[in-house]
Amino acid sequence: MESQLSQLLAVLEQKRRSTLEMFQALQAMTVDDKQVSVNDEQVKHAWNPNDCSDNFTVLPDKVTARRGRKTMRTDLIRGKKAYVSGTHVFEIFWPRDERGSHAMIGMATKNAPVSRVGYSHLLGLTSDSWGWSLVDKKLMHGGRKFGIYPSDRFDYDVPDTFHVILNAEDGTLRFKADDEDLGIAFTDLPHQDPSNALFISASANCANVDVRMRYMGSTGGISQFSPTGEQIVSVPAPTGSSYYTFHPRCGDNVDLMHGGRVARRRQESFRDGVVLTRHPLKNNVRFQVRLDTKISRWTGCLEIGFTSNDPADLQFPGTMTECIEGVTLMWSGSNVRENGEKVSEFEVDLDDCTIGDTVGLERSDDGSFHFFFNGKTLGEALRLKTNQNVVYGVVDIYGQAGSITISETDEGVDCASANDRVKGEISGTDPNAIMFAMRETVELLAKGSKVDSLTAVQEVFKTIMEPFDETSDERLRKRFGDHLASLRGGHKLTRLLRRLQRMGDRNPSEQTWLGITVLRNICWNYSGSSLKMCKQFGQSGLLELMLKDIDKFGPTKVTNEKERDLIRSAFGVLHNCAKATENKQVYRDIRAIERIAPFMKSKDLTLAMGAMLTLSYVAEDHKIGLLAADEKLIAHTLEVLKTTLDDPRLTGTVEDSVFSALEITTGLGNIAVNDTNKDLIVKLGGVPLLIDLLKKDRPDVQESAANALWTLAKAKRHRGSMLDAITGLTSLCRSTNAAVKQAAERALTRIKHRGQGQVLDIRPTSASRGHCNYRELCRRFKNSLELHEAYFEPTFDMCYCTNCHNDRGDKLYYGRGQPAKDYGVPFGWCRFALQTPNRALALDVFNKWHVAFHGTRLESVKPILENGGFLIPGDIRIGGETLRECDGHFTDEYKPKGFDTKHIFLSPSIRYAGCDTYAPKRFFLDRITKKSHKARVVFQVCVKPYSYKVAEQTIGAEFEIDPKFSNQEIEWFTKERGAVIPYGLLIKIE
């Protein structure tokens, strides 16, 4: 260790002490550990240095091909092996910034040319090759384009690492990236034809591009994929031996491999993943499995137990808790159930399992059973009501559980040590192996001061920082961050950083400074990718730690590069964590606004910009004066925004800090509530940049840009430039994306009429708020529901159509409650105020409680009003009817394990509560106009703070639903009926 540190210090002395160079120094120290492992089999299938153009060479690692510097030509290289049968999988690592204009991967026969003058789709140019362009996503064969791949996804960003799957049995070629099977790209490739054997191939025109290809095996060999391209397992074959294996008869959705030691549930469904042991449980021989992979889109996780049912005869149920045959005891969630009836409870909830966790059970000679979690015994020994001589181990690979491995065990001995022995089995570069390594590092950090701090830093760098830096796929980065949060990694990282900073205060050294730099940048990176990490950093005290640094130096006392790096990383963390609405109270409690505001006057414009963007998320209405920026800062921010326009991912870099167009436009829209900022943004050329962003094929960016223009339309000066936005906004008024369309209409109305004029769709209205045709249309629909007028209080009715919203000068989001939480203004809806009970006034709910929304079906409106509020499934409402879950929603009979339907579900986002799942549309014929419309309803409610829990969306959304609320915190739920008071019936007519 001392020699390594000496080497590191020597390197650091030779380099300038910037953050980036420190990373390079640490990488140099750990380079041996970072090398990609290559086995003999992979070398046999690697790139062929003798079958390529003269502009390609194969590097010493034998699996990486490098294209030379020759220009105005395209070059190709083939692999060594020819394939005529079987299924073969290849891992490709090809960084995005090394792809040039014609980066292609695919298959070719021996007859395909290896070079061509000029830049072209060389792989796919002739009938002897089939290629996928990683840049423009075209599929090419015989010189013809065969469509965009994945199908019609023009904006798909191919990650640095992906897989190629050739099925030479049926002549198909497909690709897989991360956890997604992209589907079949080509069919009718030569198969089982030695005269037309296929070779893995790549073509490129970019100078010095490196393409790494590793052969991952074939069916029946070391393949990590099924013939359909789905991931089977991300770990190698288990080491050692085990008394137990899985029986070949298993759930319909299960694949078994490695001699029955590994089981994997296919991803089409969250159930049908039951597996039983081949042999009955043996006394004093532990049956233990390790969770190897997880599937993020489901809820619930694995379950374990035993059953008296013989696997050879069992009719496998969808889930084992549904089994009514024989005697079955299962550990499900935190409960232990015998034939569905709860008999015990553990402090460990299996729904919270993470990759690498081990769970098991063991039968004693006296017939009792013990359960284990990560080698530790849980609770008291359990006994069946009726003793069973023969029982089989059973695991339900359910919900988020993807694949499991039976751990190595020894007969007749305590198996706790097996948990340590299996840790060496997982290795490699796929996401699940990386997350297992992260887990081990977090376990190391949990030991605190017992572990040398710099040893801890090295492990953190290798297993947490490097995986983040080595991928630019934001979905994968988020997955890593969420996994760290599930391990409470945010708390452990904060504790290590505190320890290092105390060491630095007492005895400053290069080693300590290096560790501090690594830890702070990890916090910066992961807070930018995972909202769960943001919330955990808010709980761990990290934000106060960052603020203490900026307090220490202030905006004018930064005297060297080290201090500047500290402040820069502090603002990076503070800015990222400010986006989590759950952290807003934390910022208030630690007086973050007052402590950050002075930095907006810093002469270092990058630091000032970080301070400004952070404040834009957390400044309250009565503190918007603190948002006032000077001309230099606004100009600098707009210059950074300009650099994002030329980047495919709409990001810009300034002094190693990366900003996205989305966060800059959101920030500009937020600070423009300050009139001085509003005028400066327009004066300094912000409007043309926002207009350019309207043209980008990114709905989230289009909406943000339109919202910023909507705010800027109130500028008192330089209004002429705002008129230039009319064309772009008019075009977006025809967008198929409802949020983009509404944002464009809203901005266009304000620009054209300064809030005084007609709306642009079917909802004509006069300029006066006294009469609104859209409100009258909604009123006629409300009347068609035949609801008694005694339920309503017309004094507080409110229309949120485009014109009424603009006329009032409403914002898009407001905060309410103590502590305050944001909610979305129900733009496009009309509210008919409800009579509220006396207790609403007594409890001061309109000042102290939060605002949320509850979507419902039209036929449920009247029963809700009759009952005086919301009920929970299972309640009996007026008339004696038992309330049940709606069709299409989860029920007790069909739901993810761990999901409790017995709640009232709410959301601070009208977009979520008003979606088709919760507020389905119904046709409505207007008797006045004789026109047919679609209508939906939502209740606006007050909900008591701390009475509800916050969770992620459950409607299967693949994109962010609301720019203000992450999908991870958009659903609220509570069992406290009295904690929710409806005060408005919202109606939307389309």
mmCIF file with all atom_site columns, N, CA and C in Angstrom, residues 136-187:
data_model
loop_
_atom_site.group_PDB
_atom_site.id
_atom_site.type_symbol
_atom_site.label_atom_id
_atom_site.label_alt_id
_atom_site.label_comp_id
_atom_site.label_asym_id
_atom_site.label_entity_id
_atom_site.label_seq_id
_atom_site.pdbx_PDB_ins_code
_atom_site.Cartn_x
_atom_site.Cartn_y
_atom_site.Cartn_z
_atom_site.occupancy
_atom_site.B_iso_or_equiv
_atom_site.pdbx_formal_charge
_atom_site.auth_seq_id
_atom_site.auth_comp_id
_atom_site.auth_asym_id
_atom_site.auth_atom_id
_atom_site.pdbx_PDB_model_num
ATOM 1   N N  . ASP A 1 136 ? -26.556 6.694   -37.573 1.00 0.00 ? 136 ASP A N  1
ATOM 2   C CA . ASP A 1 136 ? -27.884 7.068   -38.078 1.00 0.00 ? 136 ASP A CA 1
ATOM 3   C C  . ASP A 1 136 ? -28.909 5.950   -37.941 1.00 0.00 ? 136 ASP A C  1
ATOM 4   N N  . LYS A 1 137 ? -28.520 4.823   -37.314 1.00 0.00 ? 137 LYS A N  1
ATOM 5   C CA . LYS A 1 137 ? -29.395 3.694   -36.968 1.00 0.00 ? 137 LYS A CA 1
ATOM 6   C C  . LYS A 1 137 ? -29.926 2.931   -38.180 1.00 0.00 ? 137 LYS A C  1
ATOM 7   N N  . LYS A 1 138 ? -29.337 3.122   -39.359 1.00 0.00 ? 138 LYS A N  1
ATOM 8   C CA . LYS A 1 138 ? -29.814 2.442   -40.558 1.00 0.00 ? 138 LYS A CA 1
ATOM 9   C C  . LYS A 1 138 ? -29.346 0.992   -40.585 1.00 0.00 ? 138 LYS A C  1
ATOM 10  N N  . LEU A 1 139 ? -30.206 0.114   -41.074 1.00 0.00 ? 139 LEU A N  1
ATOM 11  C CA . LEU A 1 139 ? -29.833 -1.260  -41.388 1.00 0.00 ? 139 LEU A CA 1
ATOM 12  C C  . LEU A 1 139 ? -29.510 -1.322  -42.881 1.00 0.00 ? 139 LEU A C  1
ATOM 13  N N  . MET A 1 140 ? -28.315 -1.840  -43.217 1.00 0.00 ? 140 MET A N  1
ATOM 14  C CA . MET A 1 140 ? -27.866 -1.839  -44.612 1.00 0.00 ? 140 MET A CA 1
ATOM 15  C C  . MET A 1 140 ? -27.525 -3.255  -45.067 1.00 0.00 ? 140 MET A C  1
ATOM 16  N N  . HIS A 1 141 ? -27.929 -3.570  -46.295 1.00 0.00 ? 141 HIS A N  1
ATOM 17  C CA . HIS A 1 141 ? -27.576 -4.841  -46.936 1.00 0.00 ? 141 HIS A CA 1
ATOM 18  C C  . HIS A 1 141 ? -27.724 -4.673  -48.441 1.00 0.00 ? 141 HIS A C  1
ATOM 19  N N  . GLY A 1 142 ? -26.700 -5.125  -49.159 1.00 0.00 ? 142 GLY A N  1
ATOM 20  C CA . GLY A 1 142 ? -26.752 -5.028  -50.617 1.00 0.00 ? 142 GLY A CA 1
ATOM 21  C C  . GLY A 1 142 ? -26.829 -3.600  -51.111 1.00 0.00 ? 142 GLY A C  1
ATOM 22  N N  . GLY A 1 143 ? -26.283 -2.655  -50.328 1.00 0.00 ? 143 GLY A N  1
ATOM 23  C CA . GLY A 1 143 ? -26.315 -1.255  -50.730 1.00 0.00 ? 143 GLY A CA 1
ATOM 24  C C  . GLY A 1 143 ? -27.642 -0.575  -50.508 1.00 0.00 ? 143 GLY A C  1
ATOM 25  N N  . ARG A 1 144 ? -28.606 -1.278  -49.893 1.00 0.00 ? 144 ARG A N  1
ATOM 26  C CA . ARG A 1 144 ? -29.935 -0.724  -49.667 1.00 0.00 ? 144 ARG A CA 1
ATOM 27  C C  . ARG A 1 144 ? -30.215 -0.544  -48.180 1.00 0.00 ? 144 ARG A C  1
ATOM 28  N N  . LYS A 1 145 ? -31.007 0.488   -47.894 1.00 0.00 ? 145 LYS A N  1
ATOM 29  C CA . LYS A 1 145 ? -31.436 0.730   -46.517 1.00 0.00 ? 145 LYS A CA 1
ATOM 30  C C  . LYS A 1 145 ? -32.664 -0.122  -46.222 1.00 0.00 ? 145 LYS A C  1
ATOM 31  N N  . PHE A 1 146 ? -32.634 -0.861  -45.097 1.00 0.00 ? 146 PHE A N  1
ATOM 32  C CA . PHE A 1 146 ? -33.734 -1.738  -44.713 1.00 0.00 ? 146 PHE A CA 1
ATOM 33  C C  . PHE A 1 146 ? -34.492 -1.179  -43.503 1.00 0.00 ? 146 PHE A C  1
ATOM 34  N N  . GLY A 1 147 ? -34.441 0.136   -43.321 1.00 0.00 ? 147 GLY A N  1
ATOM 35  C CA . GLY A 1 147 ? -35.194 0.749   -42.230 1.00 0.00 ? 147 GLY A CA 1
ATOM 36  C C  . GLY A 1 147 ? -34.305 1.228   -41.101 1.00 0.00 ? 147 GLY A C  1
ATOM 37  N N  . ILE A 1 148 ? -34.952 1.819   -40.103 1.00 0.00 ? 148 ILE A N  1
ATOM 38  C CA . ILE A 1 148 ? -34.280 2.308   -38.901 1.00 0.00 ? 148 ILE A CA 1
ATOM 39  C C  . ILE A 1 148 ? -34.398 1.244   -37.818 1.00 0.00 ? 148 ILE A C  1
ATOM 40  N N  . TYR A 1 149 ? -33.317 1.061   -37.073 1.00 0.00 ? 149 TYR A N  1
ATOM 41  C CA . TYR A 1 149 ? -33.294 0.035   -36.021 1.00 0.00 ? 149 TYR A CA 1
ATOM 42  C C  . TYR A 1 149 ? -32.721 0.649   -34.747 1.00 0.00 ? 149 TYR A C  1
ATOM 43  N N  . PRO A 1 150 ? -33.342 0.431   -33.586 1.00 0.00 ? 150 PRO A N  1
ATOM 44  C CA . PRO A 1 150 ? -34.605 -0.275  -33.383 1.00 0.00 ? 150 PRO A CA 1
ATOM 45  C C  . PRO A 1 150 ? -35.731 0.388   -34.149 1.00 0.00 ? 150 PRO A C  1
ATOM 46  N N  . SER A 1 151 ? -36.762 -0.362  -34.428 1.00 0.00 ? 151 SER A N  1
ATOM 47  C CA . SER A 1 151 ? -37.819 0.055   -35.340 1.00 0.00 ? 151 SER A CA 1
ATOM 48  C C  . SER A 1 151 ? -38.369 1.434   -35.006 1.00 0.00 ? 151 SER A C  1
ATOM 49  N N  . ASP A 1 152 ? -38.182 2.371   -35.943 1.00 0.00 ? 152 ASP A N  1
ATOM 50  C CA . ASP A 1 152 ? -38.753 3.722   -35.882 1.00 0.00 ? 152 ASP A CA 1
ATOM 51  C C  . ASP A 1 152 ? -38.290 4.535   -34.676 1.00 0.00 ? 152 ASP A C  1
ATOM 52  N N  . ARG A 1 153 ? -37.202 4.131   -34.046 1.00 0.00 ? 153 ARG A N  1
ATOM 53  C CA . ARG A 1 153 ? -36.709 4.904   -32.894 1.00 0.00 ? 153 ARG A CA 1
ATOM 54  C C  . ARG A 1 153 ? -35.527 5.752   -33.353 1.00 0.00 ? 153 ARG A C  1
ATOM 55  N N  . PHE A 1 154 ? -35.825 6.857   -34.021 1.00 0.00 ? 154 PHE A N  1
ATOM 56  C CA . PHE A 1 154 ? -34.794 7.695   -34.613 1.00 0.00 ? 154 PHE A CA 1
ATOM 57  C C  . PHE A 1 154 ? -33.886 8.307   -33.548 1.00 0.00 ? 154 PHE A C  1
ATOM 58  N N  . ASP A 1 155 ? -34.430 8.515   -32.347 1.00 0.00 ? 155 ASP A N  1
ATOM 59  C CA . ASP A 1 155 ? -33.649 9.168   -31.305 1.00 0.00 ? 155 ASP A CA 1
ATOM 60  C C  . ASP A 1 155 ? -32.905 8.176   -30.413 1.00 0.00 ? 155 ASP A C  1
ATOM 61  N N  . TYR A 1 156 ? -32.919 6.882   -30.770 1.00 0.00 ? 156 TYR A N  1
ATOM 62  C CA . TYR A 1 156 ? -32.263 5.889   -29.918 1.00 0.00 ? 156 TYR A CA 1
ATOM 63  C C  . TYR A 1 156 ? -30.759 6.150   -29.897 1.00 0.00 ? 156 TYR A C  1
ATOM 64  N N  . ASP A 1 157 ? -30.185 6.139   -28.720 1.00 0.00 ? 157 ASP A N  1
ATOM 65  C CA . ASP A 1 157 ? -28.758 6.392   -28.537 1.00 0.00 ? 157 ASP A CA 1
ATOM 66  C C  . ASP A 1 157 ? -28.072 5.074   -28.188 1.00 0.00 ? 157 ASP A C  1
ATOM 67  N N  . VAL A 1 158 ? -27.303 4.528   -29.114 1.00 0.00 ? 158 VAL A N  1
ATOM 68  C CA . VAL A 1 158 ? -26.653 3.238   -28.886 1.00 0.00 ? 158 VAL A CA 1
ATOM 69  C C  . VAL A 1 158 ? -25.568 3.421   -27.819 1.00 0.00 ? 158 VAL A C  1
ATOM 70  N N  . PRO A 1 159 ? -25.641 2.704   -26.709 1.00 0.00 ? 159 PRO A N  1
ATOM 71  C CA . PRO A 1 159 ? -24.648 2.889   -25.643 1.00 0.00 ? 159 PRO A CA 1
ATOM 72  C C  . PRO A 1 159 ? -23.269 2.416   -26.056 1.00 0.00 ? 159 PRO A C  1
ATOM 73  N N  . ASP A 1 160 ? -22.287 2.731   -25.225 1.00 0.00 ? 160 ASP A N  1
ATOM 74  C CA . ASP A 1 160 ? -20.905 2.340   -25.533 1.00 0.00 ? 160 ASP A CA 1
ATOM 75  C C  . ASP A 1 160 ? -20.754 0.828   -25.624 1.00 0.00 ? 160 ASP A C  1
ATOM 76  N N  . THR A 1 161 ? -21.448 0.115   -24.755 1.00 0.00 ? 161 THR A N  1
ATOM 77  C CA . THR A 1 161 ? -21.357 -1.343  -24.733 1.00 0.00 ? 161 THR A CA 1
ATOM 78  C C  . THR A 1 161 ? -22.694 -1.950  -25.136 1.00 0.00 ? 161 THR A C  1
ATOM 79  N N  . PHE A 1 162 ? -22.667 -2.892  -26.044 1.00 0.00 ? 162 PHE A N  1
ATOM 80  C CA . PHE A 1 162 ? -23.879 -3.579  -26.477 1.00 0.00 ? 162 PHE A CA 1
ATOM 81  C C  . PHE A 1 162 ? -23.496 -4.975  -26.954 1.00 0.00 ? 162 PHE A C  1
ATOM 82  N N  . HIS A 1 163 ? -24.478 -5.780  -27.299 1.00 0.00 ? 163 HIS A N  1
ATOM 83  C CA . HIS A 1 163 ? -24.232 -7.163  -27.686 1.00 0.00 ? 163 HIS A CA 1
ATOM 84  C C  . HIS A 1 163 ? -24.811 -7.467  -29.065 1.00 0.00 ? 163 HIS A C  1
ATOM 85  N N  . VAL A 1 164 ? -24.099 -8.302  -29.788 1.00 0.00 ? 164 VAL A N  1
ATOM 86  C CA . VAL A 1 164 ? -24.543 -8.795  -31.091 1.00 0.00 ? 164 VAL A CA 1
ATOM 87  C C  . VAL A 1 164 ? -24.883 -10.272 -30.923 1.00 0.00 ? 164 VAL A C  1
ATOM 88  N N  . ILE A 1 165 ? -26.039 -10.694 -31.397 1.00 0.00 ? 165 ILE A N  1
ATOM 89  C CA . ILE A 1 165 ? -26.466 -12.091 -31.256 1.00 0.00 ? 165 ILE A CA 1
ATOM 90  C C  . ILE A 1 165 ? -26.758 -12.660 -32.641 1.00 0.00 ? 165 ILE A C  1
ATOM 91  N N  . LEU A 1 166 ? -25.932 -13.595 -33.060 1.00 0.00 ? 166 LEU A N  1
ATOM 92  C CA . LEU A 1 166 ? -26.121 -14.270 -34.346 1.00 0.00 ? 166 LEU A CA 1
ATOM 93  C C  . LEU A 1 166 ? -26.711 -15.650 -34.094 1.00 0.00 ? 166 LEU A C  1
ATOM 94  N N  . ASN A 1 167 ? -27.856 -15.919 -34.694 1.00 0.00 ? 167 ASN A N  1
ATOM 95  C CA . ASN A 1 167 ? -28.426 -17.263 -34.670 1.00 0.00 ? 167 ASN A CA 1
ATOM 96  C C  . ASN A 1 167 ? -28.196 -17.865 -36.051 1.00 0.00 ? 167 ASN A C  1
ATOM 97  N N  . ALA A 1 168 ? -27.120 -18.641 -36.163 1.00 0.00 ? 168 ALA A N  1
ATOM 98  C CA . ALA A 1 168 ? -26.773 -19.246 -37.443 1.00 0.00 ? 168 ALA A CA 1
ATOM 99  C C  . ALA A 1 168 ? -27.596 -20.494 -37.727 1.00 0.00 ? 168 ALA A C  1
ATOM 100 N N  . GLU A 1 169 ? -28.487 -20.858 -36.803 1.00 0.00 ? 169 GLU A N  1
ATOM 101 C CA . GLU A 1 169 ? -29.395 -21.972 -37.058 1.00 0.00 ? 169 GLU A CA 1
ATOM 102 C C  . GLU A 1 169 ? -30.552 -21.542 -37.963 1.00 0.00 ? 169 GLU A C  1
ATOM 103 N N  . ASP A 1 170 ? -31.054 -20.307 -37.709 1.00 0.00 ? 170 ASP A N  1
ATOM 104 C CA . ASP A 1 170 ? -32.184 -19.844 -38.519 1.00 0.00 ? 170 ASP A CA 1
ATOM 105 C C  . ASP A 1 170 ? -31.864 -18.593 -39.329 1.00 0.00 ? 170 ASP A C  1
ATOM 106 N N  . GLY A 1 171 ? -30.602 -18.115 -39.255 1.00 0.00 ? 171 GLY A N  1
ATOM 107 C CA . GLY A 1 171 ? -30.198 -16.986 -40.079 1.00 0.00 ? 171 GLY A CA 1
ATOM 108 C C  . GLY A 1 171 ? -30.740 -15.650 -39.625 1.00 0.00 ? 171 GLY A C  1
ATOM 109 N N  . THR A 1 172 ? -30.728 -15.394 -38.313 1.00 0.00 ? 172 THR A N  1
ATOM 110 C CA . THR A 1 172 ? -31.196 -14.102 -37.814 1.00 0.00 ? 172 THR A CA 1
ATOM 111 C C  . THR A 1 172 ? -30.079 -13.398 -37.051 1.00 0.00 ? 172 THR A C  1
ATOM 112 N N  . LEU A 1 173 ? -30.134 -12.078 -37.079 1.00 0.00 ? 173 LEU A N  1
ATOM 113 C CA . LEU A 1 173 ? -29.162 -11.249 -36.376 1.00 0.00 ? 173 LEU A CA 1
ATOM 114 C C  . LEU A 1 173 ? -29.932 -10.219 -35.561 1.00 0.00 ? 173 LEU A C  1
ATOM 115 N N  . ARG A 1 174 ? -29.575 -10.089 -34.297 1.00 0.00 ? 174 ARG A N  1
ATOM 116 C CA . ARG A 1 174 ? -30.244 -9.139  -33.431 1.00 0.00 ? 174 ARG A CA 1
ATOM 117 C C  . ARG A 1 174 ? -29.227 -8.504  -32.506 1.00 0.00 ? 174 ARG A C  1
ATOM 118 N N  . PHE A 1 175 ? -29.644 -7.478  -31.797 1.00 0.00 ? 175 PHE A N  1
ATOM 119 C CA . PHE A 1 175 ? -28.753 -6.746  -30.900 1.00 0.00 ? 175 PHE A CA 1
ATOM 120 C C  . PHE A 1 175 ? -29.437 -6.540  -29.562 1.00 0.00 ? 175 PHE A C  1
ATOM 121 N N  . LYS A 1 176 ? -28.627 -6.359  -28.540 1.00 0.00 ? 176 LYS A N  1
ATOM 122 C CA . LYS A 1 176 ? -29.142 -6.116  -27.193 1.00 0.00 ? 176 LYS A CA 1
ATOM 123 C C  . LYS A 1 176 ? -28.272 -5.068  -26.542 1.00 0.00 ? 176 LYS A C  1
ATOM 124 N N  . ALA A 1 177 ? -28.909 -4.114  -25.860 1.00 0.00 ? 177 ALA A N  1
ATOM 125 C CA . ALA A 1 177 ? -28.183 -3.068  -25.151 1.00 0.00 ? 177 ALA A CA 1
ATOM 126 C C  . ALA A 1 177 ? -28.749 -2.941  -23.755 1.00 0.00 ? 177 ALA A C  1
ATOM 127 N N  . ASP A 1 178 ? -27.878 -2.927  -22.763 1.00 0.00 ? 178 ASP A N  1
ATOM 128 C CA . ASP A 1 178 ? -28.299 -2.905  -21.364 1.00 0.00 ? 178 ASP A CA 1
ATOM 129 C C  . ASP A 1 178 ? -29.234 -4.089  -21.119 1.00 0.00 ? 178 ASP A C  1
ATOM 130 N N  . ASP A 1 179 ? -30.438 -3.829  -20.647 1.00 0.00 ? 179 ASP A N  1
ATOM 131 C CA . ASP A 1 179 ? -31.382 -4.913  -20.377 1.00 0.00 ? 179 ASP A CA 1
ATOM 132 C C  . ASP A 1 179 ? -32.426 -5.049  -21.477 1.00 0.00 ? 179 ASP A C  1
ATOM 133 N N  . GLU A 1 180 ? -32.229 -4.353  -22.591 1.00 0.00 ? 180 GLU A N  1
ATOM 134 C CA . GLU A 1 180 ? -33.263 -4.306  -23.615 1.00 0.00 ? 180 GLU A CA 1
ATOM 135 C C  . GLU A 1 180 ? -32.883 -5.127  -24.839 1.00 0.00 ? 180 GLU A C  1
ATOM 136 N N  . ASP A 1 181 ? -33.764 -6.063  -25.204 1.00 0.00 ? 181 ASP A N  1
ATOM 137 C CA . ASP A 1 181 ? -33.626 -6.784  -26.460 1.00 0.00 ? 181 ASP A CA 1
ATOM 138 C C  . ASP A 1 181 ? -34.189 -5.889  -27.549 1.00 0.00 ? 181 ASP A C  1
ATOM 139 N N  . LEU A 1 182 ? -33.359 -5.452  -28.477 1.00 0.00 ? 182 LEU A N  1
ATOM 140 C CA . LEU A 1 182 ? -33.779 -4.504  -29.500 1.00 0.00 ? 182 LEU A CA 1
ATOM 141 C C  . LEU A 1 182 ? -34.551 -5.160  -30.641 1.00 0.00 ? 182 LEU A C  1
ATOM 142 N N  . GLY A 1 183 ? -34.666 -6.481  -30.616 1.00 0.00 ? 183 GLY A N  1
ATOM 143 C CA . GLY A 1 183 ? -35.426 -7.178  -31.634 1.00 0.00 ? 183 GLY A CA 1
ATOM 144 C C  . GLY A 1 183 ? -34.567 -7.665  -32.782 1.00 0.00 ? 183 GLY A C  1
ATOM 145 N N  . ILE A 1 184 ? -35.190 -8.385  -33.709 1.00 0.00 ? 184 ILE A N  1
ATOM 146 C CA . ILE A 1 184 ? -34.468 -8.930  -34.860 1.00 0.00 ? 184 ILE A CA 1
ATOM 147 C C  . ILE A 1 184 ? -34.163 -7.800  -35.845 1.00 0.00 ? 184 ILE A C  1
ATOM 148 N N  . ALA A 1 185 ? -32.894 -7.707  -36.236 1.00 0.00 ? 185 ALA A N  1
ATOM 149 C CA . ALA A 1 185 ? -32.472 -6.704  -37.210 1.00 0.00 ? 185 ALA A CA 1
ATOM 150 C C  . ALA A 1 185 ? -32.519 -7.266  -38.625 1.00 0.00 ? 185 ALA A C  1
ATOM 151 N N  . PHE A 1 186 ? -31.969 -8.478  -38.821 1.00 0.00 ? 186 PHE A N  1
ATOM 152 C CA . PHE A 1 186 ? -31.922 -9.105  -40.138 1.00 0.00 ? 186 PHE A CA 1
ATOM 153 C C  . PHE A 1 186 ? -32.419 -10.545 -40.047 1.00 0.00 ? 186 PHE A C  1
ATOM 154 N N  . THR A 1 187 ? -33.082 -10.973 -41.103 1.00 0.00 ? 187 THR A N  1
ATOM 155 C CA . THR A 1 187 ? -33.438 -12.384 -41.274 1.00 0.00 ? 187 THR A CA 1
ATOM 156 C C  . THR A 1 187 ? -32.833 -12.874 -42.585 1.00 0.00 ? 187 THR A C  1
#
